[in-house]
PDB file of C-alpha atoms and ligand atoms in Angstrom:
ATOM      1  CA  UNK J   1     -19.167  15.443   5.621  1.00  0.00           C
ATOM      2  CA  UNK J   2     -16.610  17.483   3.281  1.00  0.00           C
ATOM      3  CA  UNK J   3     -13.120  16.872   4.539  1.00  0.00           C
ATOM      4  CA  UNK J   4     -11.332  18.659   1.456  1.00  0.00           C
ATOM      5  CA  UNK J   5     -12.383  21.661  -0.484  1.00  0.00           C
ATOM      6  CA  UNK J   6      -9.761  23.283  -2.782  1.00  0.00           C
ATOM      7  CA  UNK J   7     -10.950  26.417  -4.553  1.00  0.00           C
ATOM      8  CA  UNK J   8      -9.133  27.708  -7.530  1.00  0.00           C
ATOM      9  CA  UNK J   9      -5.837  26.506  -6.100  1.00  0.00           C
ATOM     10  CA  UNK J  10      -2.675  27.554  -8.111  1.00  0.00           C
ATOM     11  CA  UNK J  11       0.962  26.838  -7.590  1.00  0.00           C
ATOM     12  CA  UNK J  12       3.762  28.562  -9.277  1.00  0.00           C
ATOM     13  CA  UNK J  13       7.544  27.676  -9.070  1.00  0.00           C
ATOM     14  CA  UNK J  14      10.210  30.121  -9.926  1.00  0.00           C
ATOM     15  CA  UNK J  15      13.433  28.687 -11.268  1.00  0.00           C
ATOM     16  CA  UNK J  16      15.721  31.641 -12.118  1.00  0.00           C
ATOM     17  CA  UNK J  17      13.834  33.723 -14.808  1.00  0.00           C
ATOM     18  CA  UNK J  18      11.619  30.637 -15.645  1.00  0.00           C
ATOM     19  CA  UNK J  19       8.111  30.560 -14.130  1.00  0.00           C
ATOM     20  CA  UNK J  20       6.477  26.980 -13.953  1.00  0.00           C
ATOM     21  CA  UNK J  21       2.740  26.921 -13.338  1.00  0.00           C
ATOM     22  CA  UNK J  22       2.521  23.389 -11.747  1.00  0.00           C
ATOM     23  CA  UNK J  23      -1.152  23.970 -10.821  1.00  0.00           C
ATOM     24  CA  UNK J  24      -3.131  26.437 -12.717  1.00  0.00           C
ATOM     25  CA  UNK J  25      -6.625  26.053 -11.132  1.00  0.00           C
ATOM     26  CA  UNK J  26      -7.702  23.213  -9.101  1.00  0.00           C
ATOM     27  CA  UNK J  27     -11.237  23.055  -7.529  1.00  0.00           C
ATOM     28  CA  UNK J  28     -11.980  19.723  -5.890  1.00  0.00           C
ATOM     29  CA  UNK J  29     -14.277  18.597  -3.100  1.00  0.00           C
ATOM     30  CA  UNK J  30     -13.640  15.305  -1.201  1.00  0.00           C
ATOM     31  CA  UNK J  31     -15.904  13.886   1.299  1.00  0.00           C
ATOM     32  CA  UNK J  32     -15.481  11.667   4.270  1.00  0.00           C
ATOM     33  CA  UNK J  33     -15.048   8.143   3.342  1.00  0.00           C
ATOM     34  CA  UNK J  34     -14.174   8.612  -0.337  1.00  0.00           C
ATOM     35  CA  UNK J  35     -11.590   6.580  -2.145  1.00  0.00           C
ATOM     36  CA  UNK J  36      -9.918   8.762  -4.663  1.00  0.00           C
ATOM     37  CA  UNK J  37      -7.154   7.904  -7.296  1.00  0.00           C
ATOM     38  CA  UNK J  38      -5.182  10.814  -8.787  1.00  0.00           C
ATOM     39  CA  UNK J  39      -3.771  10.030 -12.415  1.00  0.00           C
ATOM     40  CA  UNK J  40      -2.140  11.938 -14.972  1.00  0.00           C
ATOM     41  CA  UNK J  41       1.163  12.107 -16.942  1.00  0.00           C
ATOM     42  CA  UNK J  42       4.377  12.944 -15.498  1.00  0.00           C
ATOM     43  CA  UNK J  43       4.579  16.724 -14.713  1.00  0.00           C
ATOM     44  CA  UNK J  44       0.847  17.081 -14.690  1.00  0.00           C
ATOM     45  CA  UNK J  45       0.764  18.395 -10.994  1.00  0.00           C
ATOM     46  CA  UNK J  46      -0.057  15.207  -9.109  1.00  0.00           C
ATOM     47  CA  UNK J  47       2.915  15.598  -6.605  1.00  0.00           C
ATOM     48  CA  UNK J  48       2.317  19.299  -6.229  1.00  0.00           C
ATOM     49  CA  UNK J  49      -1.405  18.814  -5.521  1.00  0.00           C
ATOM     50  CA  UNK J  50      -0.582  15.907  -3.026  1.00  0.00           C
ATOM     51  CA  UNK J  51       1.878  18.121  -1.201  1.00  0.00           C
ATOM     52  CA  UNK J  52      -0.665  20.776  -0.792  1.00  0.00           C
ATOM     53  CA  UNK J  53      -3.400  18.376   0.290  1.00  0.00           C
ATOM     54  CA  UNK J  54      -0.937  16.848   2.753  1.00  0.00           C
ATOM     55  CA  UNK J  55      -0.007  20.223   4.277  1.00  0.00           C
ATOM     56  CA  UNK J  56       3.579  19.919   3.094  1.00  0.00           C
ATOM     57  CA  UNK J  57       3.228  22.849   1.086  1.00  0.00           C
ATOM     58  CA  UNK J  58       0.991  25.876   0.571  1.00  0.00           C
ATOM     59  CA  UNK J  59      -0.719  27.128  -2.658  1.00  0.00           C
ATOM     60  CA  UNK J  60       0.335  30.371  -4.397  1.00  0.00           C
ATOM     61  CA  UNK J  61      -3.145  31.501  -4.727  1.00  0.00           C
ATOM     62  CA  UNK J  62      -6.543  29.947  -4.067  1.00  0.00           C
ATOM     63  CA  UNK J  63      -7.988  28.339  -0.745  1.00  0.00           C
ATOM     64  CA  UNK J  64      -7.625  25.173   0.762  1.00  0.00           C
ATOM     65  CA  UNK J  65     -10.109  23.966   3.572  1.00  0.00           C
ATOM     66  CA  UNK J  66      -9.216  20.788   5.356  1.00  0.00           C
ATOM     67  CA  UNK J  67     -11.729  19.487   7.816  1.00  0.00           C
ATOM     68  CA  UNK J  68     -13.307  23.013   8.421  1.00  0.00           C
ATOM     69  CA  UNK J  69      -9.834  24.636   8.870  1.00  0.00           C
ATOM     70  CA  UNK J  70      -8.545  27.086   6.351  1.00  0.00           C
ATOM     71  CA  UNK J  71      -4.929  25.946   5.728  1.00  0.00           C
ATOM     72  CA  UNK J  72      -3.957  27.923   2.770  1.00  0.00           C
ATOM     73  CA  UNK J  73      -1.712  30.442   4.406  1.00  0.00           C
ATOM     74  CA  UNK J  74      -0.388  28.702   7.657  1.00  0.00           C
ATOM     75  CA  UNK J  75       3.166  28.915   8.749  1.00  0.00           C
ATOM     76  CA  UNK J  76       5.528  26.009   8.579  1.00  0.00           C
ATOM     77  CA  UNK J  77       4.946  24.945  12.341  1.00  0.00           C
ATOM     78  CA  UNK J  78       1.186  25.348  12.036  1.00  0.00           C
ATOM     79  CA  UNK J  79       1.227  23.116   8.975  1.00  0.00           C
ATOM     80  CA  UNK J  80       3.335  20.463  10.701  1.00  0.00           C
ATOM     81  CA  UNK J  81       0.803  20.440  13.505  1.00  0.00           C
ATOM     82  CA  UNK J  82      -2.257  20.000  11.128  1.00  0.00           C
ATOM     83  CA  UNK J  83      -0.330  17.266   9.241  1.00  0.00           C
ATOM     84  CA  UNK J  84       0.287  15.224  12.277  1.00  0.00           C
ATOM     85  CA  UNK J  85      -3.145  15.485  13.402  1.00  0.00           C
ATOM     86  CA  UNK J  86      -4.926  15.031  10.110  1.00  0.00           C
ATOM     87  CA  UNK J  87      -2.823  13.216   7.538  1.00  0.00           C
ATOM     88  CA  UNK J  88      -1.389   9.534   7.421  1.00  0.00           C
ATOM     89  CA  UNK J  89       1.226   9.248   4.683  1.00  0.00           C
ATOM     90  CA  UNK J  90       2.015   6.149   2.617  1.00  0.00           C
ATOM     91  CA  UNK J  91       4.967   6.375   0.335  1.00  0.00           C
ATOM     92  CA  UNK J  92       6.352   4.292  -2.718  1.00  0.00           C
ATOM     93  CA  UNK J  93       9.544   3.675  -0.859  1.00  0.00           C
ATOM     94  CA  UNK J  94       7.892   2.924   2.624  1.00  0.00           C
ATOM     95  CA  UNK J  95      10.139   5.453   4.549  1.00  0.00           C
ATOM     96  CA  UNK J  96      10.755   3.265   7.415  1.00  0.00           C
ATOM     97  CA  UNK J  97      13.583   3.630   9.900  1.00  0.00           C
ATOM     98  CA  UNK J  98      15.892   0.639   9.184  1.00  0.00           C
ATOM     99  CA  UNK J  99      17.165   0.219  12.596  1.00  0.00           C
ATOM    100  CA  UNK J 100      13.880   0.161  14.335  1.00  0.00           C
ATOM    101  CA  UNK J 101      11.449  -2.613  14.756  1.00  0.00           C
ATOM    102  CA  UNK J 102       8.086  -2.535  13.041  1.00  0.00           C
ATOM    103  CA  UNK J 103       6.475  -1.450  16.519  1.00  0.00           C
ATOM    104  CA  UNK J 104       8.809   1.402  17.009  1.00  0.00           C
ATOM    105  CA  UNK J 105       8.345   2.562  13.449  1.00  0.00           C
ATOM    106  CA  UNK J 106       4.560   2.595  13.825  1.00  0.00           C
ATOM    107  CA  UNK J 107       4.739   4.238  17.205  1.00  0.00           C
ATOM    108  CA  UNK J 108       6.745   6.990  15.904  1.00  0.00           C
ATOM    109  CA  UNK J 109       3.815   9.464  15.030  1.00  0.00           C
ATOM    110  CA  UNK J 110       2.496   8.861  18.628  1.00  0.00           C
ATOM    111  CA  UNK J 111       5.605  10.394  20.099  1.00  0.00           C
ATOM    112  CA  UNK J 112       4.716  13.813  18.480  1.00  0.00           C
ATOM    113  CA  UNK J 113       1.209  13.414  19.400  1.00  0.00           C
ATOM    114  CA  UNK J 114       2.404  13.219  23.141  1.00  0.00           C
ATOM    115  CA  UNK J 115       1.322   9.597  24.173  1.00  0.00           C
ATOM    116  CA  UNK J 116       3.218   7.763  26.966  1.00  0.00           C
ATOM    117  CA  UNK J 117       5.211   4.627  26.133  1.00  0.00           C
ATOM    118  CA  UNK J 118       2.609   2.240  27.285  1.00  0.00           C
ATOM    119  CA  UNK J 119      -0.139   3.760  25.171  1.00  0.00           C
ATOM    120  CA  UNK J 120       2.134   4.200  22.145  1.00  0.00           C
ATOM    121  CA  UNK J 121       2.881   0.445  22.176  1.00  0.00           C
ATOM    122  CA  UNK J 122      -0.519  -0.720  22.691  1.00  0.00           C
ATOM    123  CA  UNK J 123      -1.982   1.524  19.683  1.00  0.00           C
ATOM    124  CA  UNK J 124       1.006   0.456  17.491  1.00  0.00           C
ATOM    125  CA  UNK J 125       0.408  -3.182  18.103  1.00  0.00           C
ATOM    126  CA  UNK J 126      -3.261  -2.644  17.454  1.00  0.00           C
ATOM    127  CA  UNK J 127      -2.423  -0.968  14.178  1.00  0.00           C
ATOM    128  CA  UNK J 128      -0.088  -3.727  13.140  1.00  0.00           C
ATOM    129  CA  UNK J 129      -2.782  -6.132  14.017  1.00  0.00           C
ATOM    130  CA  UNK J 130      -5.161  -4.426  11.727  1.00  0.00           C
ATOM    131  CA  UNK J 131      -2.832  -4.840   8.856  1.00  0.00           C
ATOM    132  CA  UNK J 132      -2.226  -8.517   9.497  1.00  0.00           C
ATOM    133  CA  UNK J 133       1.268  -7.965  11.205  1.00  0.00           C
ATOM    134  CA  UNK J 134       0.515  -8.535  14.906  1.00  0.00           C
ATOM    135  CA  UNK J 135       2.929 -11.317  15.081  1.00  0.00           C
ATOM    136  CA  UNK J 136       5.740  -9.477  13.412  1.00  0.00           C
ATOM    137  CA  UNK J 137       6.047  -6.488  15.621  1.00  0.00           C
ATOM    138  CA  UNK J 138       9.633  -7.293  16.638  1.00  0.00           C
ATOM    139  CA  UNK J 139      10.815  -7.436  13.109  1.00  0.00           C
ATOM    140  CA  UNK J 140      13.026  -4.856  11.469  1.00  0.00           C
ATOM    141  CA  UNK J 141      12.331  -3.436   7.930  1.00  0.00           C
ATOM    142  CA  UNK J 142      15.185  -5.707   6.474  1.00  0.00           C
ATOM    143  CA  UNK J 143      13.652  -8.912   7.915  1.00  0.00           C
ATOM    144  CA  UNK J 144      10.351  -8.188   6.085  1.00  0.00           C
ATOM    145  CA  UNK J 145       9.185  -8.555   2.501  1.00  0.00           C
ATOM    146  CA  UNK J 146       8.221  -5.506   0.366  1.00  0.00           C
ATOM    147  CA  UNK J 147       4.546  -6.011   1.058  1.00  0.00           C
ATOM    148  CA  UNK J 148       5.148  -6.369   4.761  1.00  0.00           C
ATOM    149  CA  UNK J 149       7.080  -3.204   4.892  1.00  0.00           C
ATOM    150  CA  UNK J 150       4.264  -1.358   3.074  1.00  0.00           C
ATOM    151  CA  UNK J 151       1.819  -2.906   5.747  1.00  0.00           C
ATOM    152  CA  UNK J 152       3.999  -1.436   8.563  1.00  0.00           C
ATOM    153  CA  UNK J 153       3.903   1.896   6.706  1.00  0.00           C
ATOM    154  CA  UNK J 154       0.224   1.738   6.244  1.00  0.00           C
ATOM    155  CA  UNK J 155      -0.136   0.892  10.090  1.00  0.00           C
ATOM    156  CA  UNK J 156       2.172   3.813  10.851  1.00  0.00           C
ATOM    157  CA  UNK J 157      -0.209   6.045   8.701  1.00  0.00           C
ATOM    158  CA  UNK J 158      -3.313   4.724  10.583  1.00  0.00           C
ATOM    159  CA  UNK J 159      -1.996   4.818  14.022  1.00  0.00           C
ATOM    160  CA  UNK J 160      -3.020   8.506  14.798  1.00  0.00           C
ATOM    161  CA  UNK J 161      -6.427   8.010  13.412  1.00  0.00           C
ATOM    162  CA  UNK J 162      -6.046  10.564  10.823  1.00  0.00           C
ATOM    163  CA  UNK J 163      -8.767  12.313   8.766  1.00  0.00           C
ATOM    164  CA  UNK J 164      -7.124  11.240   5.454  1.00  0.00           C
ATOM    165  CA  UNK J 165      -4.797   8.611   4.196  1.00  0.00           C
ATOM    166  CA  UNK J 166      -2.483   9.988   1.408  1.00  0.00           C
ATOM    167  CA  UNK J 167      -0.743   7.466  -0.516  1.00  0.00           C
ATOM    168  CA  UNK J 168       1.901   8.352  -3.304  1.00  0.00           C
ATOM    169  CA  UNK J 169       2.435   5.519  -5.606  1.00  0.00           C
ATOM    170  CA  UNK J 170       1.956   2.875  -2.838  1.00  0.00           C
ATOM    171  CA  UNK J 171       2.475   0.032  -5.146  1.00  0.00           C
ATOM    172  CA  UNK J 172       5.249   1.617  -7.140  1.00  0.00           C
ATOM    173  CA  UNK J 173       7.907  -0.674  -5.667  1.00  0.00           C
ATOM    174  CA  UNK J 174       5.864  -3.927  -5.311  1.00  0.00           C
ATOM    175  CA  UNK J 175       5.395  -6.822  -7.689  1.00  0.00           C
ATOM    176  CA  UNK J 176       1.817  -7.125  -8.998  1.00  0.00           C
ATOM    177  CA  UNK J 177       0.602  -9.994  -6.661  1.00  0.00           C
ATOM    178  CA  UNK J 178       1.876  -7.954  -3.581  1.00  0.00           C
ATOM    179  CA  UNK J 179       0.236  -4.831  -5.040  1.00  0.00           C
ATOM    180  CA  UNK J 180      -3.205  -6.384  -5.250  1.00  0.00           C
ATOM    181  CA  UNK J 181      -2.780  -7.537  -1.651  1.00  0.00           C
ATOM    182  CA  UNK J 182      -1.975  -4.029  -0.680  1.00  0.00           C
ATOM    183  CA  UNK J 183      -5.037  -2.768  -2.695  1.00  0.00           C
ATOM    184  CA  UNK J 184      -7.197  -5.282  -0.941  1.00  0.00           C
ATOM    185  CA  UNK J 185      -5.997  -3.841   2.411  1.00  0.00           C
ATOM    186  CA  UNK J 186      -6.813  -0.282   1.153  1.00  0.00           C
ATOM    187  CA  UNK J 187     -10.284  -1.726   0.314  1.00  0.00           C
ATOM    188  CA  UNK J 188     -10.696  -2.900   3.659  1.00  0.00           C
ATOM    189  CA  UNK J 189      -9.725   0.460   5.315  1.00  0.00           C
ATOM    190  CA  UNK J 190     -12.164   2.092   2.870  1.00  0.00           C
ATOM    191  CA  UNK J 191     -14.910  -0.291   4.055  1.00  0.00           C
ATOM    192  CA  UNK J 192     -14.154   0.717   7.630  1.00  0.00           C
ATOM    193  CA  UNK J 193     -14.772   4.362   6.636  1.00  0.00           C
ATOM    194  CA  UNK J 194     -11.333   5.734   6.013  1.00  0.00           C
ATOM    195  CA  UNK J 195     -10.894   8.494   3.574  1.00  0.00           C
ATOM    196  CA  UNK J 196      -8.235   7.629   1.039  1.00  0.00           C
ATOM    197  CA  UNK J 197      -6.465   9.483  -1.679  1.00  0.00           C
ATOM    198  CA  UNK J 198      -3.804   7.885  -3.767  1.00  0.00           C
ATOM    199  CA  UNK J 199      -1.618   8.722  -6.667  1.00  0.00           C
ATOM    200  CA  UNK J 200      -0.917   5.987  -9.319  1.00  0.00           C
ATOM    201  CA  UNK J 201      -0.134   5.841 -12.817  1.00  0.00           C
ATOM    202  CA  UNK J 202      -1.290   2.317 -13.127  1.00  0.00           C
ATOM    203  CA  UNK J 203      -4.863   1.839 -14.510  1.00  0.00           C
ATOM    204  CA  UNK J 204      -5.442  -1.533 -12.675  1.00  0.00           C
ATOM    205  CA  UNK J 205      -4.567   0.123  -9.195  1.00  0.00           C
ATOM    206  CA  UNK J 206      -6.574   3.187  -9.931  1.00  0.00           C
ATOM    207  CA  UNK J 207      -9.570   0.935 -10.659  1.00  0.00           C
ATOM    208  CA  UNK J 208      -9.640  -0.072  -6.936  1.00  0.00           C
ATOM    209  CA  UNK J 209     -10.723   3.565  -6.233  1.00  0.00           C
ATOM    210  CA  UNK J 210     -14.295   4.719  -6.215  1.00  0.00           C
ATOM    211  CA  UNK J 211     -13.327   8.112  -7.938  1.00  0.00           C
ATOM    212  CA  UNK J 212     -10.756   8.846 -10.434  1.00  0.00           C
ATOM    213  CA  UNK J 213      -9.455  12.411 -11.023  1.00  0.00           C
ATOM    214  CA  UNK J 214      -7.227  12.756 -13.902  1.00  0.00           C
ATOM    215  CA  UNK J 215      -4.872  15.896 -14.093  1.00  0.00           C
ATOM    216  CA  UNK J 216      -3.229  17.490 -17.089  1.00  0.00           C
ATOM    217  CA  UNK J 217      -1.101  20.617 -17.269  1.00  0.00           C
ATOM    218  CA  UNK J 218      -1.926  21.787 -13.852  1.00  0.00           C
ATOM    219  CA  UNK J 219      -5.913  21.268 -14.368  1.00  0.00           C
ATOM    220  CA  UNK J 220      -8.415  18.598 -13.645  1.00  0.00           C
ATOM    221  CA  UNK J 221      -8.943  16.978 -16.999  1.00  0.00           C
ATOM    222  CA  UNK J 222     -11.642  14.439 -15.908  1.00  0.00           C
ATOM    223  CA  UNK J 223     -13.061  13.496 -12.360  1.00  0.00           C
ATOM    224  CA  UNK J 224     -15.329  10.411 -12.753  1.00  0.00           C
ATOM    225  CA  UNK J 225     -16.968   8.024 -10.350  1.00  0.00           C
ATOM    226  CA  UNK J 226     -15.474   4.529 -11.035  1.00  0.00           C
ATOM    227  CA  UNK J 227     -18.289   2.224 -11.708  1.00  0.00           C
ATOM    228  CA  UNK J 228     -15.819  -0.515 -12.572  1.00  0.00           C
ATOM    229  CA  UNK J 229     -14.391  -0.906  -8.953  1.00  0.00           C
ATOM    230  CA  UNK J 230     -12.029  -3.830  -8.711  1.00  0.00           C
ATOM    231  CA  UNK J 231     -13.712  -6.031  -6.116  1.00  0.00           C
ATOM    232  CA  UNK J 232     -11.217  -8.231  -4.219  1.00  0.00           C
ATOM    233  CA  UNK J 233     -12.194 -11.814  -3.925  1.00  0.00           C
TER     234      UNK J 233
HETATM  235  P1  ADP V   1       6.717  11.977 -10.227  1.00  0.00           P
HETATM  236  O1  ADP V   1       6.276  12.300 -11.556  1.00  0.00           O
HETATM  237  O2  ADP V   1       6.999  10.509 -10.032  1.00  0.00           O
HETATM  238  O3  ADP V   1       5.725  12.487  -9.091  1.00  0.00           O
HETATM  239  P2  ADP V   1       8.565  13.981  -9.231  1.00  0.00           P
HETATM  240  O4  ADP V   1       7.247  14.562  -8.548  1.00  0.00           O
HETATM  241  O5  ADP V   1       9.653  13.604  -8.415  1.00  0.00           O
HETATM  242  O6  ADP V   1       8.138  12.783 -10.030  1.00  0.00           O
HETATM  243  O7  ADP V   1       9.044  14.865 -10.328  1.00  0.00           O
HETATM  244  C1  ADP V   1       8.140  15.390 -11.374  1.00  0.00           C
HETATM  245  C2  ADP V   1       8.863  16.458 -12.136  1.00  0.00           C
HETATM  246  O8  ADP V   1       8.999  17.585 -11.377  1.00  0.00           O
HETATM  247  C3  ADP V   1      10.265  16.080 -12.680  1.00  0.00           C
HETATM  248  O9  ADP V   1      10.301  16.360 -14.007  1.00  0.00           O
HETATM  249  C4  ADP V   1      11.185  16.836 -11.680  1.00  0.00           C
HETATM  250  O10 ADP V   1      12.292  17.122 -12.562  1.00  0.00           O
HETATM  251  C5  ADP V   1      10.317  18.061 -11.377  1.00  0.00           C
HETATM  252  N1  ADP V   1      10.706  18.382 -10.003  1.00  0.00           N
HETATM  253  C6  ADP V   1      10.340  17.876  -8.870  1.00  0.00           C
HETATM  254  N2  ADP V   1      11.009  18.511  -7.922  1.00  0.00           N
HETATM  255  C7  ADP V   1      11.551  19.422  -8.268  1.00  0.00           C
HETATM  256  C8  ADP V   1      12.476  20.496  -7.814  1.00  0.00           C
HETATM  257  N3  ADP V   1      12.520  20.466  -6.518  1.00  0.00           N
HETATM  258  N4  ADP V   1      12.983  21.322  -8.661  1.00  0.00           N
HETATM  259  C9  ADP V   1      12.854  21.203  -9.934  1.00  0.00           C
HETATM  260  N5  ADP V   1      12.134  20.291 -10.509  1.00  0.00           N
HETATM  261  C10 ADP V   1      11.412  19.481  -9.773  1.00  0.00           C
HETATM  262  P1  ADP V   2       3.610  14.985 -11.334  1.00  0.00           P
HETATM  263  O1  ADP V   2       3.576  14.714 -10.007  1.00  0.00           O
HETATM  264  O2  ADP V   2       2.284  14.866 -11.922  1.00  0.00           O
HETATM  265  O3  ADP V   2       4.815  14.413 -12.190  1.00  0.00           O
HETATM  266  P2  ADP V   2       4.708  17.619 -10.489  1.00  0.00           P
HETATM  267  O4  ADP V   2       3.626  18.226  -9.502  1.00  0.00           O
HETATM  268  O5  ADP V   2       5.813  17.012  -9.848  1.00  0.00           O
HETATM  269  O6  ADP V   2       3.889  16.684 -11.451  1.00  0.00           O
HETATM  270  O7  ADP V   2       5.243  18.751 -11.356  1.00  0.00           O
HETATM  271  C1  ADP V   2       4.397  19.708 -12.066  1.00  0.00           C
HETATM  272  C2  ADP V   2       5.180  20.711 -12.719  1.00  0.00           C
HETATM  273  O8  ADP V   2       5.879  21.628 -11.722  1.00  0.00           O
HETATM  274  C3  ADP V   2       6.452  20.090 -13.523  1.00  0.00           C
HETATM  275  O9  ADP V   2       6.598  20.944 -14.607  1.00  0.00           O
HETATM  276  C4  ADP V   2       7.553  20.116 -12.638  1.00  0.00           C
HETATM  277  O10 ADP V   2       8.632  20.095 -13.333  1.00  0.00           O
HETATM  278  C5  ADP V   2       7.334  21.314 -11.859  1.00  0.00           C
HETATM  279  N1  ADP V   2       7.669  21.440 -10.522  1.00  0.00           N
HETATM  280  C6  ADP V   2       7.436  20.372  -9.487  1.00  0.00           C
HETATM  281  N2  ADP V   2       8.066  20.687  -8.400  1.00  0.00           N
HETATM  282  C7  ADP V   2       8.904  21.763  -8.616  1.00  0.00           C
HETATM  283  C8  ADP V   2       9.757  22.538  -7.807  1.00  0.00           C
HETATM  284  N3  ADP V   2       9.979  22.152  -6.518  1.00  0.00           N
HETATM  285  N4  ADP V   2      10.430  23.436  -8.410  1.00  0.00           N
HETATM  286  C9  ADP V   2      10.282  23.723  -9.694  1.00  0.00           C
HETATM  287  N5  ADP V   2       9.355  23.168 -10.553  1.00  0.00           N
HETATM  288  C10 ADP V   2       8.770  22.105 -10.013  1.00  0.00           C
END
């Protein structure tokens, strides 16, 4: 099943009299269960494209179909609703609430989804268990290592059972050993059928993905199936 279809997407920013074409024409299909890495030099349009795919922003022209819905032209509120339902975000900086426990951080998206407290805690605990942190649910972010914090963030991304996990430089703040552990976890999620899209500028991280899309100057430069997938032991 096709989850993502962008057709001739462009994004233009206006800064005073200057016009920046961040995306010129992007046409990409991504299917359920794919694990894709976006690469490309700084300024090539990765963040802009991720923002559009993640329904944080809309394209200037072209169409974006997400899970059979045309989301190219939605209002801010409509986008927010789709985002909560369809997308799990993982960030380089984890973006956890510092005063809240792991359980509370993971349960947060479920408040917007309208679950009662009991169901929220049950689902959050189950998500934490699935990332190997079932015994750390009372801990606050500053009582955990970087890798554990990123696991909490991944649990939060998973808790709503989203159509896609979008990860922007998920290993950018982690040492290499911890980075590979997080990539092993992504691999597990991929095996379970999750659709994962990540941005990375690190080749060895990108090689965990099964497809590597390189952007340059707002265009797709190459889009290849990765036959050299890194296999965790
Ligand atoms: P990364 O390359 O790590 O994704 P960013 O997306 O933060 O970095 O920024 C990429 C480029 O886009 C930078 O050169 C930055 O100056 C520019 N940029 C990002 N956001 C804005 C903005 N709101 N206004 C102007 N330029 C921006
Ligand atoms: P990347 O993530 O690959 O570094 P970006 O998507 O951040 O690339 O940026 C693509 C281009 O768009 C860059 O030239 C950047 O400066 C520009 N850009 C990004 N965001 C903004 C913004 N909010 N306002 C103006 N220019 C932006």
